[in-house]
PDB file of N, CA and C in Angstrom:
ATOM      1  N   UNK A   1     -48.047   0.554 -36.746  1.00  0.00           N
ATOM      2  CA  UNK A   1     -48.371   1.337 -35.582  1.00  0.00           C
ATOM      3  C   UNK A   1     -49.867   1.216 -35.306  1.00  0.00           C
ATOM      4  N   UNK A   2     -49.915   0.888 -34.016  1.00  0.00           N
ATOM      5  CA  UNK A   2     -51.523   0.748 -33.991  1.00  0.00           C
ATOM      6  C   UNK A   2     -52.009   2.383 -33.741  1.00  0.00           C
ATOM      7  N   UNK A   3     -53.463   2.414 -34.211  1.00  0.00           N
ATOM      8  CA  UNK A   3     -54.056   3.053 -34.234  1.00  0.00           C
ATOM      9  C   UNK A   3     -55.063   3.572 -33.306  1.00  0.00           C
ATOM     10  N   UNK A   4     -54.946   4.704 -32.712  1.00  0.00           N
ATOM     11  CA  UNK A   4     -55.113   5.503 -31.271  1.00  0.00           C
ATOM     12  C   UNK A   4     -56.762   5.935 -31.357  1.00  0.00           C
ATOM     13  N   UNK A   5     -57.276   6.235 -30.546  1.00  0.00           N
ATOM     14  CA  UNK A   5     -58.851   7.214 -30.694  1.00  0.00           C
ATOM     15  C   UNK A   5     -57.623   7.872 -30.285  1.00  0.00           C
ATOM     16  N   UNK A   6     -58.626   9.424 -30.020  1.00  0.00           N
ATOM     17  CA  UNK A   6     -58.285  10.987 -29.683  1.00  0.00           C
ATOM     18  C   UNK A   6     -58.218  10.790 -27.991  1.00  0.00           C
ATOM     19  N   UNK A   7     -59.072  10.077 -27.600  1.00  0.00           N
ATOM     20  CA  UNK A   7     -59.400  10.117 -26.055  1.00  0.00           C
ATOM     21  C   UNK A   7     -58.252   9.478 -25.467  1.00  0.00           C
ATOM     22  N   UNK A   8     -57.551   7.973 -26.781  1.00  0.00           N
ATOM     23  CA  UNK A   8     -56.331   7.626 -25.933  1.00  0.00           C
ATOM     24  C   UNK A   8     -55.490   8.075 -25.781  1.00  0.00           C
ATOM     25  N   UNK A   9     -54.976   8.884 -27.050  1.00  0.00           N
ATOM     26  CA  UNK A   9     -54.192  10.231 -27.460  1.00  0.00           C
ATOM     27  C   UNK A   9     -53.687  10.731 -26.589  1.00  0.00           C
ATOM     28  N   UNK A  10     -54.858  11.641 -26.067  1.00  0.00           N
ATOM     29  CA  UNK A  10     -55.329  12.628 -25.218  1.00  0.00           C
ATOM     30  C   UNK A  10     -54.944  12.080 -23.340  1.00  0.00           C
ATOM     31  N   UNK A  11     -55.107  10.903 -23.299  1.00  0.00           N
ATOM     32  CA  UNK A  11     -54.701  10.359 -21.945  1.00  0.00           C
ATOM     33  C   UNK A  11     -53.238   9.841 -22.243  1.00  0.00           C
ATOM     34  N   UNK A  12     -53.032   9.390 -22.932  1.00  0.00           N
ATOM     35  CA  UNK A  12     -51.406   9.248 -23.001  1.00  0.00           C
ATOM     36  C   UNK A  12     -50.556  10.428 -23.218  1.00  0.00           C
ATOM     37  N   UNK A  13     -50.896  11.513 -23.675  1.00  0.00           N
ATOM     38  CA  UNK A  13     -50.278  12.910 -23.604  1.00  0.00           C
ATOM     39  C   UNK A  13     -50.270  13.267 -22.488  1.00  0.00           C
ATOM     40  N   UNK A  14     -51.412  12.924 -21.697  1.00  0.00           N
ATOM     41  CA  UNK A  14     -51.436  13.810 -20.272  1.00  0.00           C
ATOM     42  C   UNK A  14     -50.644  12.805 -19.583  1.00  0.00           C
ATOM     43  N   UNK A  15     -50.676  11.647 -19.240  1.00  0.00           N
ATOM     44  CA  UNK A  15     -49.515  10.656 -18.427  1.00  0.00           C
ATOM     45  C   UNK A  15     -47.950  11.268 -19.019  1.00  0.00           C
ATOM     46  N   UNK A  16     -47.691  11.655 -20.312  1.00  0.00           N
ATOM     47  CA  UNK A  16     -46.345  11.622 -20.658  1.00  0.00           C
ATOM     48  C   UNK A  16     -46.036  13.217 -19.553  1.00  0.00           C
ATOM     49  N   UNK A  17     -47.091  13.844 -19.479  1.00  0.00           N
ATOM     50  CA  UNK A  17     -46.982  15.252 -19.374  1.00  0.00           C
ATOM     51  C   UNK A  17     -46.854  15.482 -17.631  1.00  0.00           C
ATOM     52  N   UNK A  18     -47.371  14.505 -16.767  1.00  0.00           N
ATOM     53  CA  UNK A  18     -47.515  14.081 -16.040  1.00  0.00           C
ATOM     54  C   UNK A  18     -45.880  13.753 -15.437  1.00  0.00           C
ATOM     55  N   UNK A  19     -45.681  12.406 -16.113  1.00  0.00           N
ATOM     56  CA  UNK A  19     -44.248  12.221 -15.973  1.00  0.00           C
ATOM     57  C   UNK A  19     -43.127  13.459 -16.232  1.00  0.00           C
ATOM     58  N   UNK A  20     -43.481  14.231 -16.698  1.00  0.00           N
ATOM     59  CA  UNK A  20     -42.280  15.013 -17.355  1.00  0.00           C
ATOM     60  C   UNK A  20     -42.484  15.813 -15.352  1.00  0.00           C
ATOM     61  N   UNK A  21     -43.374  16.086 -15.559  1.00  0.00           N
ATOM     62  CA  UNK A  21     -43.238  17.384 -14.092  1.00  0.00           C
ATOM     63  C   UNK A  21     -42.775  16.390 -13.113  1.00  0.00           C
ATOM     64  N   UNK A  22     -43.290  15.216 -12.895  1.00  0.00           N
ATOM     65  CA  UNK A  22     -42.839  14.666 -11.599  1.00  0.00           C
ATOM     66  C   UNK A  22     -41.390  14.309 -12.223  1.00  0.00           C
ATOM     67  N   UNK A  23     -40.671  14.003 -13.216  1.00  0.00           N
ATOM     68  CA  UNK A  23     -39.043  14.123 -13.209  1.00  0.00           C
ATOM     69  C   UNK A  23     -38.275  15.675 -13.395  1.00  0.00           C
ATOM     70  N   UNK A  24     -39.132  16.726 -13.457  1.00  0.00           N
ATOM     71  CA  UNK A  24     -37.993  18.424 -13.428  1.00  0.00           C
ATOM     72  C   UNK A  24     -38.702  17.987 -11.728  1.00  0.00           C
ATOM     73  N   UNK A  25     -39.390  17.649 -11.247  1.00  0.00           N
ATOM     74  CA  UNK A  25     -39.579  17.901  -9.604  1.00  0.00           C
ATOM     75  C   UNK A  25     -38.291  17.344  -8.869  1.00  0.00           C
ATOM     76  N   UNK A  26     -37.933  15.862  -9.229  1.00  0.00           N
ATOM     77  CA  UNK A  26     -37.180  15.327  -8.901  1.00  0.00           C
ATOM     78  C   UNK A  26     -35.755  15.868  -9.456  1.00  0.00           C
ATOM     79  N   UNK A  27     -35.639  16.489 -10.105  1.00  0.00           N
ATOM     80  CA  UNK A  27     -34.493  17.334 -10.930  1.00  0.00           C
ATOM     81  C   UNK A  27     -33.754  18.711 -10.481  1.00  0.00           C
ATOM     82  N   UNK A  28     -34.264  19.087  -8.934  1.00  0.00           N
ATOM     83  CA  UNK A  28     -34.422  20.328  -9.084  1.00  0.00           C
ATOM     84  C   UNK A  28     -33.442  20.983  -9.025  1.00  0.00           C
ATOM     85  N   UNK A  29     -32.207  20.356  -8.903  1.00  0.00           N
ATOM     86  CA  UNK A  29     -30.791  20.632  -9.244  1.00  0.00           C
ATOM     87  C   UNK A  29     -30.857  21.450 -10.861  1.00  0.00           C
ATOM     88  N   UNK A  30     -31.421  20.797 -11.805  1.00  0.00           N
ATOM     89  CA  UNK A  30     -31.100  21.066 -12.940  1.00  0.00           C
ATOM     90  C   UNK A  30     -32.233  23.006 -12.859  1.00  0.00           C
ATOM     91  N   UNK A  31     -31.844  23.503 -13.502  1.00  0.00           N
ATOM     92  CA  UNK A  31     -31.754  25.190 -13.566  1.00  0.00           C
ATOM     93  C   UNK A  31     -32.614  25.949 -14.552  1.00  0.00           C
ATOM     94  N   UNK A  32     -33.334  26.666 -14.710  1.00  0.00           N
ATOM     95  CA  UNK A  32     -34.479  26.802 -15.673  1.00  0.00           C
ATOM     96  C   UNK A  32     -33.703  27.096 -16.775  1.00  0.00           C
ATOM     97  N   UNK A  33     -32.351  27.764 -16.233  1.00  0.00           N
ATOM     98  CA  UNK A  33     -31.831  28.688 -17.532  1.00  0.00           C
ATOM     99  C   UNK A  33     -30.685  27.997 -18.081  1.00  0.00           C
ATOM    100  N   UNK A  34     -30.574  26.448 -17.639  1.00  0.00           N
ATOM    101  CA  UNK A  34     -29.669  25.571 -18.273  1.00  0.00           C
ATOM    102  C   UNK A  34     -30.821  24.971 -18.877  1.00  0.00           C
ATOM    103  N   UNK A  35     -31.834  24.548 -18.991  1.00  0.00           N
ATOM    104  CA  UNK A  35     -32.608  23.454 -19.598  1.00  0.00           C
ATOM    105  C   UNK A  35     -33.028  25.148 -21.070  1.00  0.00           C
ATOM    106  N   UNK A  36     -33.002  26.182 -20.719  1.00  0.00           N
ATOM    107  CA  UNK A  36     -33.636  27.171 -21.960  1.00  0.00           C
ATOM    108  C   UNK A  36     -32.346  27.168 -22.699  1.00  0.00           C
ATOM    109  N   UNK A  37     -31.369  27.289 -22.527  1.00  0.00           N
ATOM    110  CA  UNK A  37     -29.430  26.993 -23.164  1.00  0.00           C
ATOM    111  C   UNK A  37     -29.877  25.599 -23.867  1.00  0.00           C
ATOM    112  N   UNK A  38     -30.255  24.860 -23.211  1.00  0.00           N
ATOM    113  CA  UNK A  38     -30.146  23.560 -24.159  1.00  0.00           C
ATOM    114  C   UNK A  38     -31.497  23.348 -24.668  1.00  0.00           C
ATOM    115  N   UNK A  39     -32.314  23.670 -24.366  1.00  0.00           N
ATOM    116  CA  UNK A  39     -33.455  23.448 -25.338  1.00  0.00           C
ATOM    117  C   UNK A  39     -34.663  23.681 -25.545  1.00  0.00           C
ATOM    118  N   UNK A  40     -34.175  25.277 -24.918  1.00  0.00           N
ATOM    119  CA  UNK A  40     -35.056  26.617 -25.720  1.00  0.00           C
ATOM    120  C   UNK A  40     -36.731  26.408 -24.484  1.00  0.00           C
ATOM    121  N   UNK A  41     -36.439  26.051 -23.606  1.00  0.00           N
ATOM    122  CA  UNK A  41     -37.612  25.629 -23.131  1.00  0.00           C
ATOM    123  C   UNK A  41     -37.426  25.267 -21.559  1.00  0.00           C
ATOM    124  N   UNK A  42     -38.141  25.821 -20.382  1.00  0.00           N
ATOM    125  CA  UNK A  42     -38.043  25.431 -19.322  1.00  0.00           C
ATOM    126  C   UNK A  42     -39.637  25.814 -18.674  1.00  0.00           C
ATOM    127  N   UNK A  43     -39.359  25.371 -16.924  1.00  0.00           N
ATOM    128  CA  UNK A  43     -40.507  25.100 -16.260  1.00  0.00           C
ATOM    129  C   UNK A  43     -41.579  26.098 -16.338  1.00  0.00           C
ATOM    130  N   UNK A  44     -41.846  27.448 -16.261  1.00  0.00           N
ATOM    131  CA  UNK A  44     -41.898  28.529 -16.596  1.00  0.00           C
ATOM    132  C   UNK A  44     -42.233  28.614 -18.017  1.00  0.00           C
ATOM    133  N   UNK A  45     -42.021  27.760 -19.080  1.00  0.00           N
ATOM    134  CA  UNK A  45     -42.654  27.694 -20.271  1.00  0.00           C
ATOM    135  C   UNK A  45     -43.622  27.080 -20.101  1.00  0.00           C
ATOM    136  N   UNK A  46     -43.389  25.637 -19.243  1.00  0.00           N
ATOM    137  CA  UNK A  46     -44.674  24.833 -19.318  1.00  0.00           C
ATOM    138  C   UNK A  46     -45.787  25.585 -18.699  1.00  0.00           C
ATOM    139  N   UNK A  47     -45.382  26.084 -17.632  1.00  0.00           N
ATOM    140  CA  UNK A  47     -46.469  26.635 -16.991  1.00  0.00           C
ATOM    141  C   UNK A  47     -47.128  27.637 -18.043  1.00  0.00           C
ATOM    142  N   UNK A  48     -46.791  28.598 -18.556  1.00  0.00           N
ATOM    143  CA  UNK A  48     -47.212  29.181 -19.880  1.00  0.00           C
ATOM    144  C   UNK A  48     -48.203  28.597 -20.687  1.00  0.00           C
ATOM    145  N   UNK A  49     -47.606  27.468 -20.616  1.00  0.00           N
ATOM    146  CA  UNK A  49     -48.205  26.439 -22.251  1.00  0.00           C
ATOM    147  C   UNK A  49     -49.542  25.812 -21.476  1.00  0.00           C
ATOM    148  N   UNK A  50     -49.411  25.608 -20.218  1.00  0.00           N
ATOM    149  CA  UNK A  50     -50.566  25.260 -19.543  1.00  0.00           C
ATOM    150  C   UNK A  50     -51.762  26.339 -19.413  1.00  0.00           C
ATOM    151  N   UNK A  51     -51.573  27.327 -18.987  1.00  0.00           N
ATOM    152  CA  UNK A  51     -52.346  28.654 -18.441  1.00  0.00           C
ATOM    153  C   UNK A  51     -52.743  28.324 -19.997  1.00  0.00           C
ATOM    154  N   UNK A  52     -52.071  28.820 -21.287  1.00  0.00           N
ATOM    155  CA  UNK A  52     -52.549  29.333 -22.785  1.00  0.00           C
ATOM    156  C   UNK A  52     -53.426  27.926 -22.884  1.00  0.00           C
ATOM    157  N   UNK A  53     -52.976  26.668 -22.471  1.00  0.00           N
ATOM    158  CA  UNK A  53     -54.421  25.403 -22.704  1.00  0.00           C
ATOM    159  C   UNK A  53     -55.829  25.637 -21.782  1.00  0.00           C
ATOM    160  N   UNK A  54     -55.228  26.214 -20.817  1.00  0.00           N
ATOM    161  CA  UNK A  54     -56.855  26.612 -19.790  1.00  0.00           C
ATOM    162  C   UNK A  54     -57.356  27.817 -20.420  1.00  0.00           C
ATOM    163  N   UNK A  55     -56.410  28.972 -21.007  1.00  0.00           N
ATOM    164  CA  UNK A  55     -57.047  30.104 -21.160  1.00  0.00           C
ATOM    165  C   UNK A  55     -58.232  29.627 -22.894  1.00  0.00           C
ATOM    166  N   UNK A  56     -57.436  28.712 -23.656  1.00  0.00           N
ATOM    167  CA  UNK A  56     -58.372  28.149 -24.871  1.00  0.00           C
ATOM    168  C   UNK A  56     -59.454  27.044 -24.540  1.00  0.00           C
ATOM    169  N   UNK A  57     -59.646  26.675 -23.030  1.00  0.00           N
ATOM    170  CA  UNK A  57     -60.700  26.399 -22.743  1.00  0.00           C
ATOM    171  C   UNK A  57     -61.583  27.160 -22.132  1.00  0.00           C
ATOM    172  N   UNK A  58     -61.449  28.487 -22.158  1.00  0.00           N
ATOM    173  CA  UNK A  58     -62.344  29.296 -21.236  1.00  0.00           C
ATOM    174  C   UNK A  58     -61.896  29.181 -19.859  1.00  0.00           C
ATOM    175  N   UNK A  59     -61.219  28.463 -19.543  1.00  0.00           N
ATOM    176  CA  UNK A  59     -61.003  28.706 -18.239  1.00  0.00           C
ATOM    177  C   UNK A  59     -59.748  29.760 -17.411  1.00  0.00           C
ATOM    178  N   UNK A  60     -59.742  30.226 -16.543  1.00  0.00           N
ATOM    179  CA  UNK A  60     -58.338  31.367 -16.164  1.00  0.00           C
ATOM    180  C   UNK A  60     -57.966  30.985 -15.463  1.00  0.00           C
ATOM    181  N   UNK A  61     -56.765  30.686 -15.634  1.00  0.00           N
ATOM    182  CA  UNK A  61     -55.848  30.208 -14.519  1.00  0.00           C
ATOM    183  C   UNK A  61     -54.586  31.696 -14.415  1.00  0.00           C
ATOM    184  N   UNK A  62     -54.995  31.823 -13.278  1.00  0.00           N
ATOM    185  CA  UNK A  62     -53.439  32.723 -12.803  1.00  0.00           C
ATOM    186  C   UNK A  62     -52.254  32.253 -13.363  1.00  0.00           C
ATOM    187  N   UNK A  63     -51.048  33.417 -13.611  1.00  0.00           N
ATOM    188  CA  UNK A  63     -49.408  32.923 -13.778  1.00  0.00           C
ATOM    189  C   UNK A  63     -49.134  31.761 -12.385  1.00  0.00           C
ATOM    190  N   UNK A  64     -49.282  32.640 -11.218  1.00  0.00           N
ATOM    191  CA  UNK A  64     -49.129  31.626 -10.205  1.00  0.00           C
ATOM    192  C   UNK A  64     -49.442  30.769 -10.118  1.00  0.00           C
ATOM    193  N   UNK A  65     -51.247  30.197 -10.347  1.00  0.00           N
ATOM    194  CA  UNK A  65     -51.658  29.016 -10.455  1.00  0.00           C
ATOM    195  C   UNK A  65     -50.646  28.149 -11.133  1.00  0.00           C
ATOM    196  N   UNK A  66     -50.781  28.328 -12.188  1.00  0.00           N
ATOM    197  CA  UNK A  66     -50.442  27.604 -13.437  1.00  0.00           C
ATOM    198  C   UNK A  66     -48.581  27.005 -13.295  1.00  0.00           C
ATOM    199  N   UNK A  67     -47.604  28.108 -12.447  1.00  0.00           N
ATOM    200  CA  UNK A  67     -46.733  27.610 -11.931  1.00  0.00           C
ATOM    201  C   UNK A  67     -46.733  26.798 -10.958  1.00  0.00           C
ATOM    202  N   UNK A  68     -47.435  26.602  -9.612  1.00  0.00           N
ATOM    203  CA  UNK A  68     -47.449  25.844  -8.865  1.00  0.00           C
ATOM    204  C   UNK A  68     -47.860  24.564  -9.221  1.00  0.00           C
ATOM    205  N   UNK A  69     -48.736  24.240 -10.475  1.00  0.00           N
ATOM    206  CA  UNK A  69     -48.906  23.071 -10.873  1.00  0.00           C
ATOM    207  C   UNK A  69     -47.780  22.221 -11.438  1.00  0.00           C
ATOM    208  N   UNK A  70     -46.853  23.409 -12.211  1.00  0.00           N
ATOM    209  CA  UNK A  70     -46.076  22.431 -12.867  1.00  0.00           C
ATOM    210  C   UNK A  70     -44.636  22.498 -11.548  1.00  0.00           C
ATOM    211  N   UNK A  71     -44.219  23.294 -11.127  1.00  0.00           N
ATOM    212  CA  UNK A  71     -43.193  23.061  -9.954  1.00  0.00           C
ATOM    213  C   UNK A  71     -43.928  22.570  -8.357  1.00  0.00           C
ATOM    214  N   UNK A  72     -45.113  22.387  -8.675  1.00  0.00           N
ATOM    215  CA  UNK A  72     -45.179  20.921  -7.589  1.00  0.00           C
ATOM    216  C   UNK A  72     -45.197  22.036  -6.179  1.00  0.00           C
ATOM    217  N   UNK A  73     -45.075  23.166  -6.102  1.00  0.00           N
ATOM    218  CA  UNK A  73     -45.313  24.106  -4.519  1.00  0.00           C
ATOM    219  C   UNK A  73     -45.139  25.627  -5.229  1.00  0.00           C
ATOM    220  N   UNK A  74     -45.541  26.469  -4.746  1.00  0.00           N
ATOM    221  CA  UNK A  74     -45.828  27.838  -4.616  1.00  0.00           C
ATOM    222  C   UNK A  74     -44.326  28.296  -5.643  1.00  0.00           C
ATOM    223  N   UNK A  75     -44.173  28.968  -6.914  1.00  0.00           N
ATOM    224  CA  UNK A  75     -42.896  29.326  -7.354  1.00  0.00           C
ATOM    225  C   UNK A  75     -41.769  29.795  -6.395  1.00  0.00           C
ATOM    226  N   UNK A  76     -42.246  31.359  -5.614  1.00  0.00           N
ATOM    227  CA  UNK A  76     -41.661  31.784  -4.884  1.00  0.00           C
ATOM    228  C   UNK A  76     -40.655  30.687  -3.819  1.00  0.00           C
ATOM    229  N   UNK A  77     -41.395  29.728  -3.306  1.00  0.00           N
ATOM    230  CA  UNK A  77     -40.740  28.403  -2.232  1.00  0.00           C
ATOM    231  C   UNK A  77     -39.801  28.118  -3.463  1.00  0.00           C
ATOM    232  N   UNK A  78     -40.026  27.554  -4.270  1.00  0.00           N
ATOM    233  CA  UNK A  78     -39.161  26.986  -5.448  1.00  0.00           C
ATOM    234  C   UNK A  78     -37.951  27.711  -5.203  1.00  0.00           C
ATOM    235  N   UNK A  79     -38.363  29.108  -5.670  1.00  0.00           N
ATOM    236  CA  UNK A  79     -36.740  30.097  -5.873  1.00  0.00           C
ATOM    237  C   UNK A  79     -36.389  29.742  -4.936  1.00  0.00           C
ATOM    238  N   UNK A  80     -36.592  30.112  -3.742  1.00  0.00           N
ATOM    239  CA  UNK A  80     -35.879  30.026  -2.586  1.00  0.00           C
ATOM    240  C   UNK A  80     -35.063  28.655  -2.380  1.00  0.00           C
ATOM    241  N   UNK A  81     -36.003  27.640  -2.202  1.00  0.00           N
ATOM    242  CA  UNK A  81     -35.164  26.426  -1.929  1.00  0.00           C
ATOM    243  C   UNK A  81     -34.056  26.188  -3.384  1.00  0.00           C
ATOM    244  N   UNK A  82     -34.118  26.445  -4.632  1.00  0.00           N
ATOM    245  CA  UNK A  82     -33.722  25.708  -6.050  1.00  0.00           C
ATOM    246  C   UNK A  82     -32.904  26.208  -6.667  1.00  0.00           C
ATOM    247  N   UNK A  83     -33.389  27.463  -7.140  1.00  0.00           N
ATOM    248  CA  UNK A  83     -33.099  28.812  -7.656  1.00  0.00           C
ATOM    249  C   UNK A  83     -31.290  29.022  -7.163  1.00  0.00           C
ATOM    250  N   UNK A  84     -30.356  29.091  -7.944  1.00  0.00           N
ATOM    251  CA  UNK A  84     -29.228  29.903  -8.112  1.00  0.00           C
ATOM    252  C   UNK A  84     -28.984  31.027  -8.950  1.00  0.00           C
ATOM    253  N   UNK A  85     -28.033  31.464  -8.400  1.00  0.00           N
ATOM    254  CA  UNK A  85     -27.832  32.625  -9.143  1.00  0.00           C
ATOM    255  C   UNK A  85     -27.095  32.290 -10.805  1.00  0.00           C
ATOM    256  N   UNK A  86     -27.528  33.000 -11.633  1.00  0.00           N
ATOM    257  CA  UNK A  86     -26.935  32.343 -12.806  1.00  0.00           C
ATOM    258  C   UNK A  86     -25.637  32.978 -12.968  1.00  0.00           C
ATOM    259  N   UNK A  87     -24.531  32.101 -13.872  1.00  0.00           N
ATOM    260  CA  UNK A  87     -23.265  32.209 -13.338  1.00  0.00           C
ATOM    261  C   UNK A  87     -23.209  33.483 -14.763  1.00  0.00           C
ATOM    262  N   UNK A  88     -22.311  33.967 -15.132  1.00  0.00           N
ATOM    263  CA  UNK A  88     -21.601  34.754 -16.804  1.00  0.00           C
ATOM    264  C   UNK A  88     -21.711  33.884 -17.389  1.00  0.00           C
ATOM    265  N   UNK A  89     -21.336  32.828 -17.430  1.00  0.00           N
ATOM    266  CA  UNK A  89     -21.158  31.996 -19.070  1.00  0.00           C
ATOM    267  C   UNK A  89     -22.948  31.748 -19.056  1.00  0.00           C
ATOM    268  N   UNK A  90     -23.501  31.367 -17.889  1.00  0.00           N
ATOM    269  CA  UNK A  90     -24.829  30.681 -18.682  1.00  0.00           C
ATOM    270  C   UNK A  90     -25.833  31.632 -19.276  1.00  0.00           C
ATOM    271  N   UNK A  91     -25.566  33.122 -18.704  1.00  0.00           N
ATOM    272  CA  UNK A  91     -26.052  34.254 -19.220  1.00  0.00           C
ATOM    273  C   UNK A  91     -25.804  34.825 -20.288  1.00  0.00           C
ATOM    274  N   UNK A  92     -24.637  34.615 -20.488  1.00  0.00           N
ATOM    275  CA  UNK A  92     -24.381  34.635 -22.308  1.00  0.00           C
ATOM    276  C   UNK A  92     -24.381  33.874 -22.953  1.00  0.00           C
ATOM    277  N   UNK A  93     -24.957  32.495 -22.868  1.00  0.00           N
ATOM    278  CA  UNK A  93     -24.995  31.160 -23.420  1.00  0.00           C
ATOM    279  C   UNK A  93     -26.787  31.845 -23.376  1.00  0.00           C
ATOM    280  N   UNK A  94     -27.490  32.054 -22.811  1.00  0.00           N
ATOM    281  CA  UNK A  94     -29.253  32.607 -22.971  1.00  0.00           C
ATOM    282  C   UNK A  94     -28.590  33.824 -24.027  1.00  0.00           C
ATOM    283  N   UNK A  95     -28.269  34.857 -23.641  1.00  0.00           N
ATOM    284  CA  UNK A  95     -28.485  35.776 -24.728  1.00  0.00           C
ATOM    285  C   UNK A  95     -28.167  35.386 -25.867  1.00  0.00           C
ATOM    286  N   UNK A  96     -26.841  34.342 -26.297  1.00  0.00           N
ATOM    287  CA  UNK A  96     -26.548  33.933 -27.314  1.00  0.00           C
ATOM    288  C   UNK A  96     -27.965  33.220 -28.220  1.00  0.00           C
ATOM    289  N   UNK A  97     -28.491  32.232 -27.564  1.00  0.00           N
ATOM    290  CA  UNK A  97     -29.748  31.670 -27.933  1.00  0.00           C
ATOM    291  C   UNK A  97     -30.749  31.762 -27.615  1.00  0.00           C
ATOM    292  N   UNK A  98     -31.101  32.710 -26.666  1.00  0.00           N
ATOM    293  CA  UNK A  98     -33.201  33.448 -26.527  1.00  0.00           C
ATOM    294  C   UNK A  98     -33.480  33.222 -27.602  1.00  0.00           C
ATOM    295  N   UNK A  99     -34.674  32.316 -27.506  1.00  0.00           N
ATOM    296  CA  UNK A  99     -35.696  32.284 -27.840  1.00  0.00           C
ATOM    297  C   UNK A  99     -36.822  34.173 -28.244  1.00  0.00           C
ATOM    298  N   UNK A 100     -36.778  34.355 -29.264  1.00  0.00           N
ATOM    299  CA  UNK A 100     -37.499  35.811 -29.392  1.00  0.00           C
ATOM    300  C   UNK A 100     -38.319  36.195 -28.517  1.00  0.00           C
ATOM    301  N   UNK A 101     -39.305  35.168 -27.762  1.00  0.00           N
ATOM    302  CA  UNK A 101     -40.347  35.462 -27.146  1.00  0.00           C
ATOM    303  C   UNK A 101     -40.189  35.237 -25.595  1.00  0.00           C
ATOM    304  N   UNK A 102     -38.511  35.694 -25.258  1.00  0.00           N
ATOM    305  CA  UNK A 102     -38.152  35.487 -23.996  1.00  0.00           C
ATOM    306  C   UNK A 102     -37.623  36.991 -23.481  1.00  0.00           C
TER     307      UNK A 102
END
């Protein structure tokens, strides 16, 4: 395996990270609370995980900010256009497996 600096690291994390939002953009069929059922993790996390990387750089990014980056337009537009209602089974398929910190 060749051997990386931090800086290439660091730019190939952000391209992978990059790619990931522009494919849930293109995805938007797929459901926050089917991707947390299967794997404990959705858009709304990232955005999380982003804000907590700006907030450990000193910098503040709003909840909102920090969502509109990773869903690509304003959350609220999101729900509206994306957003379904979640059915019984997928709601007890989340309570079955929440994550503690959900």
């Amino acid at each position: 395996m060749a051997e990386l600096t931090e800086a290439q690291q660091r730019d190939f994390e952000a391209a992978a990270f990059r790619r990931l939002l522009e494919h849930l953009r293109e995805r938007s069929d797929v459901q926050n609370i089917d991707m947390m059922n299967l794997a404990g993790f959705c858009r709304n996390c990232l955005s999380n995980w982003y804000r907590d990387a700006a907030s450990d750089a000193g910098v503040e990014l709003s909840k909102e900010a920090s969502r509109e980056i990773v869903y690509g337009m304003p959350y609220a537009e999101w729900q509206a256009k994306y957003q379904l209602e979640a059915t019984d089974a997928q709601k007890a398929a989340f309570e079955a497996s929440r994550p503690k910190d959900h």
